[in-house]
C-alpha cells in the first residue's frame, strides 16, 4: 500500500514490457505506429522530468525562505544599483575597481576618467602655479598617449584640459577660499587691577 491505495504491479510491469517492445521495434525499424508511440512516450518522460526539476527547484527555494537564508540580502528592500541606466560595456571593470577600491590599475581610459573627475581637487592642494602647470601638462600628455594606444580596450573619451583656463580657474578658487582680511580689533580696555599693577600706561 502506498499513498492510500494498492500498488498496481501488473500495470507497471505491462508498461515496462511495452516500452521495451517499442524500443526493440525502433532499433529494428518497426512500423510507423510503434515509432509514434515510442516518441510520445519519450516526450511524456521528458515533460515529467522537467516538471520534477521545476518542482524540486521550487521546493528548495521555499525551504531556503523558511530557514531565513534570504532575510539579510545586500539589496533587500532597496533598488538595484544601475538598473535604470543604459548598457555600459565597462560595467564589470568599474564595479571591480569600486568594490575592491583599486587605484592605479586598469585600462588607461578608465583611469583617466577617474583622474579627470578628481583633477580640480588635486590642483587645489598646490600652492604654486608652477605645480599646477606641471600637473596639467602631465595629464594632457597621458591623455594623448592613451588615444594613440593600439592595445584595444575601452575608448578614451577624456578631453584635454586647456592650460590657461584651468590655471585661471585655480587662481579664482584660491582667491574665493582665502579668508577675507578683517580690520585689526582695537586693543581691549585694561581692567582696574591691570592698571593698578602696570601703571596708567
Tab-separated table of C-alpha atoms in Angstrom:
chain	number	residue	atom	x	y	z
A	1	UNK	CA	0.000	0.000	0.000
A	2	UNK	CA	1.352	3.415	-0.955
A	3	UNK	CA	-0.463	6.739	-0.965
A	4	UNK	CA	-3.619	5.138	0.433
A	5	UNK	CA	-4.238	2.726	-2.477
A	6	UNK	CA	-2.998	-0.653	-3.747
A	7	UNK	CA	0.093	-0.691	-5.945
A	8	UNK	CA	-0.640	-1.914	-9.475
A	9	UNK	CA	2.354	-4.173	-10.085
A	10	UNK	CA	0.790	-5.830	-13.094
A	11	UNK	CA	0.047	-2.499	-14.807
A	12	UNK	CA	3.535	-1.120	-14.309
A	13	UNK	CA	5.044	-4.429	-15.459
A	14	UNK	CA	2.958	-4.322	-18.647
A	15	UNK	CA	4.017	-0.712	-19.325
A	16	UNK	CA	7.688	-1.592	-18.927
A	17	UNK	CA	7.314	-4.586	-21.260
A	18	UNK	CA	5.530	-2.407	-23.831
A	19	UNK	CA	8.262	0.234	-23.646
A	20	UNK	CA	10.913	-2.483	-24.150
A	21	UNK	CA	9.000	-3.814	-27.167
A	22	UNK	CA	8.740	-0.332	-28.666
A	23	UNK	CA	12.444	0.308	-28.179
A	24	UNK	CA	13.263	-3.019	-29.777
A	25	UNK	CA	10.959	-2.121	-32.657
A	26	UNK	CA	12.689	1.225	-33.088
A	27	UNK	CA	16.118	-0.386	-33.288
A	28	UNK	CA	14.930	-2.925	-35.878
A	29	UNK	CA	12.955	-0.402	-37.881
A	30	UNK	CA	9.442	-1.269	-36.574
A	31	UNK	CA	6.271	0.157	-38.077
A	32	UNK	CA	5.170	3.814	-38.029
A	33	UNK	CA	2.610	3.335	-35.257
A	34	UNK	CA	5.175	1.815	-32.888
A	35	UNK	CA	7.641	4.633	-33.615
A	36	UNK	CA	4.933	7.226	-32.918
A	37	UNK	CA	4.056	5.540	-29.613
A	38	UNK	CA	7.709	5.452	-28.594
A	39	UNK	CA	8.212	9.130	-29.491
A	40	UNK	CA	5.105	10.055	-27.477
A	41	UNK	CA	6.432	8.018	-24.561
A	42	UNK	CA	9.816	9.809	-24.756
A	43	UNK	CA	8.089	13.201	-24.935
A	44	UNK	CA	5.981	12.350	-21.879
A	45	UNK	CA	9.067	11.213	-19.968
A	46	UNK	CA	10.915	14.450	-20.844
A	47	UNK	CA	7.920	16.531	-19.769
A	48	UNK	CA	7.755	14.718	-16.426
A	49	UNK	CA	11.483	15.230	-15.911
A	50	UNK	CA	11.134	18.988	-16.479
A	51	UNK	CA	8.135	19.216	-14.158
A	52	UNK	CA	10.042	17.278	-11.498
A	53	UNK	CA	13.063	19.608	-11.817
A	54	UNK	CA	10.845	22.720	-11.574
A	55	UNK	CA	9.039	21.286	-8.544
A	56	UNK	CA	12.361	20.453	-6.887
A	57	UNK	CA	13.712	23.965	-7.514
A	58	UNK	CA	10.504	25.476	-6.137
A	59	UNK	CA	10.772	23.274	-3.071
A	60	UNK	CA	14.417	24.266	-2.460
A	61	UNK	CA	13.587	27.989	-2.749
A	62	UNK	CA	10.651	27.686	-0.353
A	63	UNK	CA	12.793	25.691	2.095
A	64	UNK	CA	15.551	28.333	1.999
A	65	UNK	CA	12.962	31.074	2.589
A	66	UNK	CA	11.587	29.173	5.582
A	67	UNK	CA	15.108	28.874	7.014
A	68	UNK	CA	15.641	32.648	6.575
A	69	UNK	CA	18.508	32.378	4.112
A	70	UNK	CA	17.125	35.301	2.070
A	71	UNK	CA	16.460	37.610	5.022
A	72	UNK	CA	19.706	39.624	5.047
A	73	UNK	CA	20.449	40.100	1.375
A	74	UNK	CA	22.521	43.141	0.425
A	75	UNK	CA	19.834	44.934	-1.603
A	76	UNK	CA	16.741	43.712	0.264
A	77	UNK	CA	14.118	46.460	0.013
A	78	UNK	CA	16.462	48.715	-1.966
A	79	UNK	CA	16.674	49.458	-5.681
A	80	UNK	CA	19.350	47.529	-7.548
A	81	UNK	CA	22.110	49.992	-8.486
A	82	UNK	CA	22.486	50.801	-12.172
A	83	UNK	CA	19.201	49.102	-13.121
A	84	UNK	CA	17.730	52.094	-14.987
A	85	UNK	CA	20.935	53.117	-16.754
A	86	UNK	CA	21.931	52.253	-20.290
A	87	UNK	CA	24.336	49.432	-21.048
A	88	UNK	CA	27.952	50.233	-20.204
A	89	UNK	CA	30.481	47.796	-21.715
A	90	UNK	CA	32.930	48.587	-18.890
A	91	UNK	CA	30.468	47.889	-16.061
A	92	UNK	CA	32.389	44.926	-14.678
A	93	UNK	CA	35.743	46.758	-14.600
A	94	UNK	CA	34.207	49.792	-12.907
A	95	UNK	CA	32.395	47.576	-10.419
A	96	UNK	CA	35.587	45.688	-9.590
A	97	UNK	CA	37.579	48.889	-9.115
A	98	UNK	CA	34.865	50.365	-6.905
A	99	UNK	CA	34.252	47.184	-4.863
A	100	UNK	CA	37.905	46.419	-4.254
A	101	UNK	CA	38.919	50.118	-4.058
A	102	UNK	CA	41.678	49.520	-6.568
A	103	UNK	CA	43.690	52.550	-7.595
A	104	UNK	CA	46.338	52.762	-10.276
A	105	UNK	CA	45.255	49.561	-12.054
A	106	UNK	CA	43.005	49.147	-15.046
A	107	UNK	CA	42.656	50.311	-18.625
A	108	UNK	CA	44.121	53.800	-19.210
A	109	UNK	CA	40.768	55.074	-20.489
A	110	UNK	CA	39.034	54.337	-17.176
A	111	UNK	CA	41.931	55.552	-15.023
A	112	UNK	CA	41.986	58.821	-16.943
A	113	UNK	CA	38.228	59.269	-16.445
A	114	UNK	CA	38.644	58.794	-12.693
A	115	UNK	CA	41.611	61.170	-12.580
A	116	UNK	CA	39.737	63.730	-14.680
A	117	UNK	CA	36.872	63.752	-12.187
A	118	UNK	CA	39.282	64.350	-9.274
A	119	UNK	CA	41.699	66.723	-11.033
A	120	UNK	CA	40.346	70.010	-9.647
A	121	UNK	CA	40.569	68.850	-6.039
A	122	UNK	CA	44.129	67.681	-6.717
A	123	UNK	CA	45.066	71.066	-8.211
A	124	UNK	CA	43.559	72.903	-5.244
A	125	UNK	CA	46.144	71.288	-2.957
A	126	UNK	CA	49.012	73.053	-4.745
A	127	UNK	CA	50.359	76.387	-3.519
A	128	UNK	CA	52.376	77.363	-6.614
A	129	UNK	CA	51.213	77.927	-10.177
A	130	UNK	CA	54.232	76.006	-11.476
A	131	UNK	CA	52.972	72.816	-9.798
A	132	UNK	CA	49.528	73.303	-11.362
A	133	UNK	CA	51.009	73.746	-14.838
A	134	UNK	CA	53.253	70.680	-14.494
A	135	UNK	CA	50.322	68.537	-13.348
A	136	UNK	CA	48.100	69.704	-16.225
A	137	UNK	CA	50.892	69.144	-18.750
A	138	UNK	CA	51.443	65.591	-17.453
A	139	UNK	CA	47.689	64.866	-17.552
A	140	UNK	CA	47.308	66.109	-21.156
A	141	UNK	CA	50.374	64.111	-22.207
A	142	UNK	CA	48.915	60.886	-20.788
A	143	UNK	CA	45.545	61.523	-22.485
A	144	UNK	CA	47.301	61.874	-25.860
A	145	UNK	CA	49.338	58.683	-25.257
A	146	UNK	CA	46.188	56.755	-24.305
A	147	UNK	CA	44.472	57.901	-27.517
A	148	UNK	CA	47.368	56.513	-29.538
A	149	UNK	CA	47.252	53.082	-27.897
A	150	UNK	CA	46.945	50.090	-30.197
A	151	UNK	CA	46.257	47.526	-27.470
A	152	UNK	CA	42.486	47.784	-27.611
A	153	UNK	CA	40.347	48.336	-24.566
A	154	UNK	CA	37.637	50.914	-23.971
A	155	UNK	CA	37.797	54.137	-25.991
A	156	UNK	CA	39.442	57.200	-24.463
A	157	UNK	CA	36.767	59.875	-24.140
A	158	UNK	CA	38.612	62.089	-21.631
A	159	UNK	CA	39.162	65.578	-23.019
A	160	UNK	CA	42.391	67.529	-22.878
A	161	UNK	CA	42.476	70.342	-20.320
A	162	UNK	CA	43.080	73.921	-21.508
A	163	UNK	CA	46.183	75.013	-19.589
A	164	UNK	CA	45.416	78.736	-19.273
A	165	UNK	CA	41.737	78.233	-18.481
A	166	UNK	CA	42.493	75.680	-15.751
A	167	UNK	CA	45.200	77.893	-14.227
A	168	UNK	CA	42.763	80.823	-14.140
A	169	UNK	CA	40.117	78.638	-12.506
A	170	UNK	CA	42.704	77.513	-9.955
A	171	UNK	CA	43.507	81.161	-9.167
A	172	UNK	CA	39.813	82.002	-8.826
A	173	UNK	CA	39.189	79.067	-6.463
A	174	UNK	CA	42.184	80.054	-4.332
A	175	UNK	CA	41.005	83.656	-4.165
A	176	UNK	CA	37.499	82.562	-3.141
A	177	UNK	CA	38.875	80.206	-0.488
A	178	UNK	CA	41.282	82.785	1.017
A	179	UNK	CA	39.941	84.306	4.246
A	180	UNK	CA	38.869	87.904	3.858
A	181	UNK	CA	41.158	90.341	5.596
A	182	UNK	CA	39.452	91.978	8.523
A	183	UNK	CA	40.462	95.144	10.342
A	184	UNK	CA	42.503	94.512	13.446
A	185	UNK	CA	40.499	94.624	16.615
A	186	UNK	CA	41.112	97.669	18.830
A	187	UNK	CA	43.074	96.888	21.953
A	188	UNK	CA	40.763	95.885	24.741
A	189	UNK	CA	40.484	98.096	27.780
A	190	UNK	CA	42.594	97.044	30.708
A	191	UNK	CA	40.862	96.028	33.854
A	192	UNK	CA	41.295	98.112	37.037
A	193	UNK	CA	43.741	95.648	38.562
A	194	UNK	CA	45.928	95.641	35.353
A	195	UNK	CA	46.065	99.460	35.501
A	196	UNK	CA	46.936	99.320	39.184
A	197	UNK	CA	49.600	96.665	38.720
A	198	UNK	CA	51.260	98.005	35.483
A	199	UNK	CA	50.573	101.668	35.962
A	200	UNK	CA	48.321	104.002	33.984
A	201	UNK	CA	50.100	103.399	30.607
